[in-house]
Amino acid sequence: MAVEATRWGVIYNPKAGSKKAQKRWADIRGYMESCGVQFDYVQSEGFGSVERLAKTMAKNGYRTIVVVGGDGALNDAVNGILLSGAEDPGGIALGIIPNGVGNDFAKFWGLDSDDYKGAVDALVGRRLRRVDVGKFSYYDGERHVNRFFLNAVYVGLGARIVRITNETKRFWGIPLVSYLASLFLVAFERKLYRMHVKLNGEHIRGRIMAVAVGSARGYGLTPSAVPYNGWLDVSFIYRPELRQLVSGLWMLQQGRLLNHKTVRPYRTRKVQLLRAQNAEISLDGRLLLDRHFPIEMTIAPEALTLIIPK
């Protein structure tokens, strides 16, 4: 049976199944119903299930898929939609109701995780915009693998912060505290990685603390990137002296990191990561465990339809 064109497929990605999270979902669901929205919803079952659910919805004919979650869940949904094999996956309208701590892409569009009513109102208003998506490609020895990202790919420092945040959540219990603690620990560690990157015909080799490749502002490391100009922004971050570290963290929070002496910014349409010895890699906050070099990052212009506020 065909899905009505106006019916939403909603994927709810809760935070650890707490009572507070369940109450929030009840509030969101109740408000959607009060707005007369027709929707079907499913709750994700854990890591990886959002991608599977989004892929199933796309293949089953839903033309509007809404994610109630953070950047990681949004990344899963984008990959599920674009890799679904559905007819015109780029024309499926993707909506966001931010939930949790990591909502950088939603914040870019002016969506506030504390204002779920505003997010639902934006979805009902249905202002559609085609946006760019970053494409991350490599060959694993048997097949060519493609993954997509909305915010940024982190190599080195940023990805290590993601790993430590995930691990310390079990200890601290509060995601924001875990993130701040990991940021403090890793920043003062200032570990360098041997990397070899090619972009714009230039080979960049050496010991680098972090590389960020952003289709959007990328949690502050690619603050000038926007997902609608057909370009990727790239930031190379070299090890700061301790006195430069404090100013660097302040400039990161102020969106002025590109002015820091240890940062070299670029703008390009293709990045080849030829080597990143012992460096961890993350896409929109999702750690990539299966790494094979060379890795190529490109931009897919207007590959996704997004519902944005008016």
GROMACS .gro file of C-alpha atoms in nm:
model
  310
    1MET     CA    1   0.000   0.000   0.000
    2ALA     CA    2   0.143   0.338  -0.106
    3VAL     CA    3   0.231   0.599   0.155
    4GLU     CA    4   0.039   0.927   0.127
    5ALA     CA    5   0.260   1.203  -0.010
    6THR     CA    6   0.189   1.426   0.292
    7ARG     CA    7   0.261   1.161   0.558
    8TRP     CA    8   0.585   1.196   0.752
    9GLY     CA    9   0.809   0.911   0.854
   10VAL     CA   10   0.951   1.007   1.195
   11ILE     CA   11   1.257   0.846   1.354
   12TYR     CA   12   1.295   0.916   1.723
   13ASN     CA   13   1.649   0.873   1.857
   14PRO     CA   14   1.625   0.895   2.238
   15LYS     CA   15   1.902   0.968   2.487
   16ALA     CA   16   1.961   0.644   2.675
   17GLY     CA   17   1.590   0.579   2.730
   18SER     CA   18   1.553   0.800   3.037
   19LYS     CA   19   1.212   0.902   3.170
   20LYS     CA   20   1.291   1.263   3.080
   21ALA     CA   21   1.365   1.161   2.721
   22GLN     CA   22   1.040   0.967   2.696
   23LYS     CA   23   0.845   1.266   2.831
   24ARG     CA   24   1.010   1.490   2.572
   25TRP     CA   25   0.905   1.255   2.294
   26ALA     CA   26   0.550   1.248   2.430
   27ASP     CA   27   0.548   1.630   2.420
   28ILE     CA   28   0.683   1.638   2.063
   29ARG     CA   29   0.437   1.375   1.947
   30GLY     CA   30   0.147   1.553   2.113
   31TYR     CA   31   0.239   1.884   1.951
   32MET     CA   32   0.265   1.727   1.604
   33GLU     CA   33  -0.078   1.573   1.652
   34SER     CA   34  -0.220   1.910   1.764
   35CYS     CA   35  -0.083   2.062   1.440
   36GLY     CA   36  -0.275   1.803   1.238
   37VAL     CA   37   0.038   1.630   1.110
   38GLN     CA   38  -0.006   1.282   0.967
   39PHE     CA   39   0.293   1.068   1.058
   40ASP     CA   40   0.421   0.724   1.134
   41TYR     CA   41   0.706   0.691   1.383
   42VAL     CA   42   0.965   0.440   1.493
   43GLN     CA   43   1.213   0.455   1.779
   44SER     CA   44   1.575   0.371   1.705
   45GLU     CA   45   1.713   0.069   1.884
   46GLY     CA   46   2.072   0.185   1.920
   47PHE     CA   47   2.382   0.258   1.716
   48GLY     CA   48   2.331   0.201   1.344
   49SER     CA   49   1.956   0.152   1.356
   50VAL     CA   50   1.871   0.508   1.241
   51GLU     CA   51   2.044   0.445   0.908
   52ARG     CA   52   1.857   0.118   0.861
   53LEU     CA   53   1.523   0.279   0.951
   54ALA     CA   54   1.578   0.578   0.719
   55LYS     CA   55   1.673   0.345   0.436
   56THR     CA   56   1.357   0.138   0.492
   57MET     CA   57   1.136   0.448   0.498
   58ALA     CA   58   1.292   0.582   0.179
   59LYS     CA   59   1.244   0.250  -0.001
   60ASN     CA   60   0.884   0.230   0.125
   61GLY     CA   61   0.794   0.558  -0.040
   62TYR     CA   62   0.803   0.820   0.237
   63ARG     CA   63   0.881   1.159   0.079
   64THR     CA   64   0.930   1.333   0.414
   65ILE     CA   65   1.157   1.180   0.677
   66VAL     CA   66   1.202   1.358   1.010
   67VAL     CA   67   1.480   1.283   1.256
   68VAL     CA   68   1.435   1.360   1.626
   69GLY     CA   69   1.799   1.346   1.732
   70GLY     CA   70   2.145   1.499   1.715
   71ASP     CA   71   2.417   1.523   1.454
   72GLY     CA   72   2.510   1.155   1.470
   73ALA     CA   73   2.152   1.042   1.410
   74LEU     CA   74   2.119   1.297   1.131
   75ASN     CA   75   2.432   1.159   0.964
   76ASP     CA   76   2.288   0.808   0.986
   77ALA     CA   77   1.962   0.924   0.830
   78VAL     CA   78   2.137   1.103   0.542
   79ASN     CA   79   2.337   0.791   0.462
   80GLY     CA   80   2.026   0.575   0.489
   81ILE     CA   81   1.835   0.797   0.246
   82LEU     CA   82   2.110   0.858  -0.010
   83LEU     CA   83   2.224   0.493  -0.011
   84SER     CA   84   1.872   0.348  -0.010
   85GLY     CA   85   1.836   0.292  -0.383
   86ALA     CA   86   1.496   0.463  -0.362
   87GLU     CA   87   1.365   0.662  -0.656
   88ASP     CA   88   1.506   1.016  -0.643
   89PRO     CA   89   1.652   0.991  -0.290
   90GLY     CA   90   1.783   1.347  -0.312
   91GLY     CA   91   1.425   1.468  -0.349
   92ILE     CA   92   1.313   1.317  -0.018
   93ALA     CA   93   1.259   1.606   0.226
   94LEU     CA   94   1.463   1.564   0.544
   95GLY     CA   95   1.344   1.742   0.858
   96ILE     CA   96   1.518   1.796   1.192
   97ILE     CA   97   1.383   1.816   1.545
   98PRO     CA   98   1.705   1.860   1.744
   99ASN     CA   99   1.740   1.636   2.046
  100GLY     CA  100   2.038   1.586   2.274
  101VAL     CA  101   2.366   1.778   2.301
  102GLY     CA  102   2.528   1.759   1.957
  103ASN     CA  103   2.303   1.966   1.729
  104ASP     CA  104   2.554   2.174   1.537
  105PHE     CA  105   2.386   2.134   1.197
  106ALA     CA  106   2.046   2.224   1.342
  107LYS     CA  107   2.194   2.533   1.510
  108PHE     CA  108   2.335   2.643   1.174
  109TRP     CA  109   1.975   2.677   1.051
  110GLY     CA  110   1.856   2.850   1.367
  111LEU     CA  111   1.688   2.548   1.526
  112ASP     CA  112   1.708   2.529   1.906
  113SER     CA  113   1.706   2.197   2.090
  114ASP     CA  114   1.502   2.363   2.368
  115ASP     CA  115   1.231   2.474   2.123
  116TYR     CA  116   1.076   2.161   1.974
  117LYS     CA  117   0.759   2.354   1.889
  118GLY     CA  118   0.958   2.592   1.670
  119ALA     CA  119   1.118   2.293   1.494
  120VAL     CA  120   0.778   2.133   1.429
  121ASP     CA  121   0.639   2.466   1.306
  122ALA     CA  122   0.929   2.489   1.060
  123LEU     CA  123   0.851   2.140   0.933
  124VAL     CA  124   0.483   2.227   0.890
  125GLY     CA  125   0.584   2.542   0.701
  126ARG     CA  126   0.781   2.316   0.467
  127ARG     CA  127   1.033   2.555   0.318
  128LEU     CA  128   1.254   2.329   0.107
  129ARG     CA  129   1.616   2.394   0.021
  130ARG     CA  130   1.864   2.182  -0.169
  131VAL     CA  131   2.192   2.157   0.023
  132ASP     CA  132   2.535   2.018  -0.047
  133VAL     CA  133   2.658   1.698   0.111
  134GLY     CA  134   3.017   1.592   0.166
  135LYS     CA  135   3.116   1.257   0.016
  136PHE     CA  136   3.377   1.033   0.178
  137SER     CA  137   3.508   0.751  -0.045
  138TYR     CA  138   3.765   0.472  -0.024
  139TYR     CA  139   3.836   0.121  -0.149
  140ASP     CA  140   3.842  -0.145   0.123
  141GLY     CA  141   4.016  -0.409  -0.087
  142GLU     CA  142   3.692  -0.564  -0.208
  143ARG     CA  143   3.456  -0.279  -0.292
  144HIS     CA  144   3.431   0.096  -0.321
  145VAL     CA  145   3.270   0.245  -0.010
  146ASN     CA  146   3.087   0.578  -0.004
  147ARG     CA  147   2.974   0.762   0.307
  148PHE     CA  148   2.819   1.107   0.335
  149PHE     CA  149   2.856   1.388   0.589
  150LEU     CA  150   2.668   1.712   0.655
  151ASN     CA  151   2.903   1.884   0.898
  152ALA     CA  152   3.262   1.773   0.884
  153VAL     CA  153   3.520   1.499   0.876
  154TYR     CA  154   3.773   1.517   1.159
  155VAL     CA  155   4.116   1.358   1.137
  156GLY     CA  156   4.331   1.351   1.452
  157LEU     CA  157   4.236   1.584   1.739
  158GLY     CA  158   3.865   1.624   1.668
  159ALA     CA  159   3.807   1.252   1.619
  160ARG     CA  160   3.999   1.176   1.937
  161ILE     CA  161   3.769   1.412   2.127
  162VAL     CA  162   3.473   1.216   1.986
  163ARG     CA  163   3.622   0.886   2.106
  164ILE     CA  164   3.704   1.011   2.457
  165THR     CA  165   3.362   1.177   2.488
  166ASN     CA  166   3.191   0.849   2.400
  167GLU     CA  167   3.405   0.658   2.648
  168THR     CA  168   3.371   0.905   2.936
  169LYS     CA  169   2.992   0.925   2.902
  170ARG     CA  170   2.982   0.599   3.095
  171PHE     CA  171   3.177   0.761   3.378
  172TRP     CA  172   3.033   1.114   3.384
  173GLY     CA  173   2.687   1.019   3.264
  174ILE     CA  174   2.626   1.369   3.124
  175PRO     CA  175   2.722   1.416   2.755
  176LEU     CA  176   2.811   1.787   2.787
  177VAL     CA  177   3.038   1.726   3.086
  178SER     CA  178   3.202   1.437   2.900
  179TYR     CA  179   3.263   1.656   2.595
  180LEU     CA  180   3.416   1.943   2.797
  181ALA     CA  181   3.635   1.702   2.994
  182SER     CA  182   3.761   1.532   2.678
  183LEU     CA  183   3.823   1.868   2.507
  184PHE     CA  184   4.035   1.978   2.803
  185LEU     CA  185   4.233   1.653   2.817
  186VAL     CA  186   4.302   1.622   2.445
  187ALA     CA  187   4.380   1.990   2.391
  188PHE     CA  188   4.653   1.986   2.654
  189GLU     CA  189   4.783   1.655   2.519
  190ARG     CA  190   4.851   1.827   2.182
  191LYS     CA  191   4.936   1.502   2.005
  192LEU     CA  192   5.073   1.521   1.650
  193TYR     CA  193   5.008   1.277   1.364
  194ARG     CA  194   5.209   1.210   1.050
  195MET     CA  195   4.981   1.305   0.762
  196HIS     CA  196   4.994   1.343   0.387
  197VAL     CA  197   4.711   1.537   0.226
  198LYS     CA  198   4.665   1.652  -0.133
  199LEU     CA  199   4.433   1.937  -0.233
  200ASN     CA  200   4.432   2.204  -0.503
  201GLY     CA  201   4.739   2.041  -0.657
  202GLU     CA  202   4.942   2.090  -0.336
  203HIS     CA  203   5.091   1.807  -0.127
  204ILE     CA  204   5.088   1.882   0.246
  205ARG     CA  205   5.307   1.650   0.452
  206GLY     CA  206   5.415   1.665   0.811
  207ARG     CA  207   5.322   1.630   1.173
  208ILE     CA  208   4.978   1.783   1.213
  209MET     CA  209   4.750   1.793   1.516
  210ALA     CA  210   4.418   1.794   1.328
  211VAL     CA  211   4.259   1.825   0.987
  212ALA     CA  212   3.893   1.921   0.948
  213VAL     CA  213   3.708   1.895   0.617
  214GLY     CA  214   3.375   2.074   0.639
  215SER     CA  215   3.067   2.101   0.423
  216ALA     CA  216   2.918   2.312   0.705
  217ARG     CA  217   3.084   2.488   0.997
  218GLY     CA  218   3.199   2.164   1.154
  219TYR     CA  219   3.173   2.231   1.529
  220GLY     CA  220   3.386   2.543   1.489
  221LEU     CA  221   3.687   2.399   1.307
  222THR     CA  222   3.557   2.508   0.965
  223PRO     CA  223   3.359   2.817   1.073
  224SER     CA  224   3.329   2.973   0.725
  225ALA     CA  225   3.187   2.663   0.554
  226VAL     CA  226   2.827   2.669   0.430
  227PRO     CA  227   2.634   2.376   0.277
  228TYR     CA  228   2.520   2.559  -0.034
  229ASN     CA  229   2.823   2.701  -0.216
  230GLY     CA  230   2.962   2.384  -0.377
  231TRP     CA  231   3.289   2.393  -0.181
  232LEU     CA  232   3.460   2.215   0.106
  233ASP     CA  233   3.646   2.416   0.369
  234VAL     CA  234   3.960   2.257   0.511
  235SER     CA  235   4.147   2.354   0.828
  236PHE     CA  236   4.496   2.227   0.910
  237ILE     CA  237   4.577   2.273   1.278
  238TYR     CA  238   4.938   2.256   1.393
  239ARG     CA  239   5.051   2.222   1.753
  240PRO     CA  240   5.017   2.546   1.949
  241GLU     CA  241   5.241   2.655   2.231
  242LEU     CA  242   5.070   2.639   2.569
  243ARG     CA  243   5.016   3.016   2.572
  244GLN     CA  244   4.853   2.990   2.228
  245LEU     CA  245   4.629   2.707   2.341
  246VAL     CA  246   4.406   2.919   2.564
  247SER     CA  247   4.356   3.180   2.293
  248GLY     CA  248   4.288   2.903   2.043
  249LEU     CA  249   4.011   2.753   2.257
  250TRP     CA  250   3.859   3.099   2.303
  251MET     CA  251   3.873   3.171   1.929
  252LEU     CA  252   3.716   2.830   1.862
  253GLN     CA  253   3.416   2.921   2.077
  254GLN     CA  254   3.391   3.264   1.911
  255GLY     CA  255   3.393   3.122   1.557
  256ARG     CA  256   3.726   3.293   1.480
  257LEU     CA  257   3.958   2.991   1.475
  258LEU     CA  258   4.080   3.063   1.120
  259ASN     CA  259   4.258   3.372   1.255
  260HIS     CA  260   4.476   3.165   1.488
  261LYS     CA  261   4.846   3.142   1.403
  262THR     CA  262   4.849   2.761   1.411
  263VAL     CA  263   4.561   2.720   1.161
  264ARG     CA  264   4.597   2.709   0.781
  265PRO     CA  265   4.263   2.726   0.597
  266TYR     CA  266   4.185   2.613   0.241
  267ARG     CA  267   3.881   2.594   0.015
  268THR     CA  268   3.853   2.315  -0.240
  269ARG     CA  269   3.624   2.065  -0.409
  270LYS     CA  270   3.840   1.758  -0.347
  271VAL     CA  271   4.067   1.642  -0.066
  272GLN     CA  272   4.281   1.328  -0.084
  273LEU     CA  273   4.394   1.189   0.250
  274LEU     CA  274   4.690   0.972   0.155
  275ARG     CA  275   4.821   0.905   0.505
  276ALA     CA  276   4.717   0.971   0.863
  277GLN     CA  277   4.930   0.745   1.080
  278ASN     CA  278   4.751   0.633   1.398
  279ALA     CA  279   4.501   0.918   1.363
  280GLU     CA  280   4.136   0.853   1.434
  281ILE     CA  281   3.871   0.972   1.187
  282SER     CA  282   3.512   1.076   1.247
  283LEU     CA  283   3.224   1.183   1.021
  284ASP     CA  284   2.969   1.411   1.189
  285GLY     CA  285   3.068   1.267   1.525
  286ARG     CA  286   3.058   0.904   1.407
  287LEU     CA  287   3.393   0.729   1.445
  288LEU     CA  288   3.514   0.548   1.133
  289LEU     CA  289   3.656   0.216   1.245
  290ASP     CA  290   3.722   0.072   0.899
  291ARG     CA  291   3.997   0.292   0.750
  292HIS     CA  292   4.167   0.236   0.417
  293PHE     CA  293   4.394   0.486   0.244
  294PRO     CA  294   4.378   0.672   0.015
  295ILE     CA  295   4.055   0.841   0.121
  296GLU     CA  296   3.890   1.094  -0.108
  297MET     CA  297   3.654   1.366   0.014
  298THR     CA  298   3.448   1.558  -0.240
  299ILE     CA  299   3.134   1.770  -0.247
  300ALA     CA  300   2.800   1.653  -0.388
  301PRO     CA  301   2.624   1.980  -0.481
  302GLU     CA  302   2.256   2.004  -0.386
  303ALA     CA  303   2.238   1.630  -0.324
  304LEU     CA  304   1.988   1.655  -0.037
  305THR     CA  305   1.655   1.831   0.019
  306LEU     CA  306   1.627   1.988   0.363
  307ILE     CA  307   1.327   2.144   0.539
  308ILE     CA  308   1.449   2.472   0.691
  309PRO     CA  309   1.282   2.747   0.894
  310LYS     CA  310   1.123   3.039   0.709
   0.00000   0.00000   0.00000
